[in-house]
mmCIF file of C-alpha atoms in Angstrom:
data_model
loop_
_atom_site.group_PDB
_atom_site.id
_atom_site.type_symbol
_atom_site.label_atom_id
_atom_site.label_comp_id
_atom_site.label_asym_id
_atom_site.label_seq_id
_atom_site.Cartn_x
_atom_site.Cartn_y
_atom_site.Cartn_z
ATOM 1 C CA UNK H 1 -65.540 -81.882 -39.524
ATOM 2 C CA UNK H 2 -64.100 -83.058 -42.856
ATOM 3 C CA UNK H 3 -60.709 -84.425 -41.900
ATOM 4 C CA UNK H 4 -60.664 -87.383 -44.275
ATOM 5 C CA UNK H 5 -63.986 -88.245 -45.944
ATOM 6 C CA UNK H 6 -62.104 -90.618 -48.214
ATOM 7 C CA UNK H 7 -61.581 -92.897 -45.228
ATOM 8 C CA UNK H 8 -65.334 -93.191 -44.736
ATOM 9 C CA UNK H 9 -65.827 -93.868 -48.436
ATOM 10 C CA UNK H 10 -63.191 -96.600 -48.328
ATOM 11 C CA UNK H 11 -64.888 -98.219 -45.342
ATOM 12 C CA UNK H 12 -68.236 -98.134 -47.154
ATOM 13 C CA UNK H 13 -66.636 -99.559 -50.281
ATOM 14 C CA UNK H 14 -65.127 -102.423 -48.328
ATOM 15 C CA UNK H 15 -68.466 -103.156 -46.667
ATOM 16 C CA UNK H 16 -70.140 -103.146 -50.088
ATOM 17 C CA UNK H 17 -67.545 -105.536 -51.464
ATOM 18 C CA UNK H 18 -68.080 -107.885 -48.523
ATOM 19 C CA UNK H 19 -71.858 -107.742 -48.967
ATOM 20 C CA UNK H 20 -71.498 -108.383 -52.692
ATOM 21 C CA UNK H 21 -69.236 -111.362 -52.064
ATOM 22 C CA UNK H 22 -71.738 -112.725 -49.573
ATOM 23 C CA UNK H 23 -74.496 -112.434 -52.149
ATOM 24 C CA UNK H 24 -72.306 -114.039 -54.768
ATOM 25 C CA UNK H 25 -71.574 -110.957 -56.857
ATOM 26 C CA UNK H 26 -67.833 -111.473 -57.096
ATOM 27 C CA UNK H 27 -67.904 -109.777 -60.482
ATOM 28 C CA UNK H 28 -69.127 -106.573 -58.857
ATOM 29 C CA UNK H 29 -66.249 -106.574 -56.358
ATOM 30 C CA UNK H 30 -63.696 -107.285 -59.074
ATOM 31 C CA UNK H 31 -65.116 -104.555 -61.295
ATOM 32 C CA UNK H 32 -64.985 -102.089 -58.413
ATOM 33 C CA UNK H 33 -61.374 -102.992 -57.607
ATOM 34 C CA UNK H 34 -60.411 -102.645 -61.238
#
């Protein structure tokens, strides 16, 4: 079932950004957002 894998990737990306912010890696989140 591959309806929209991009949705899963986006969810993972958001979770990563949140984790990075929690750790104090704001730069990582900003770099990922562009």
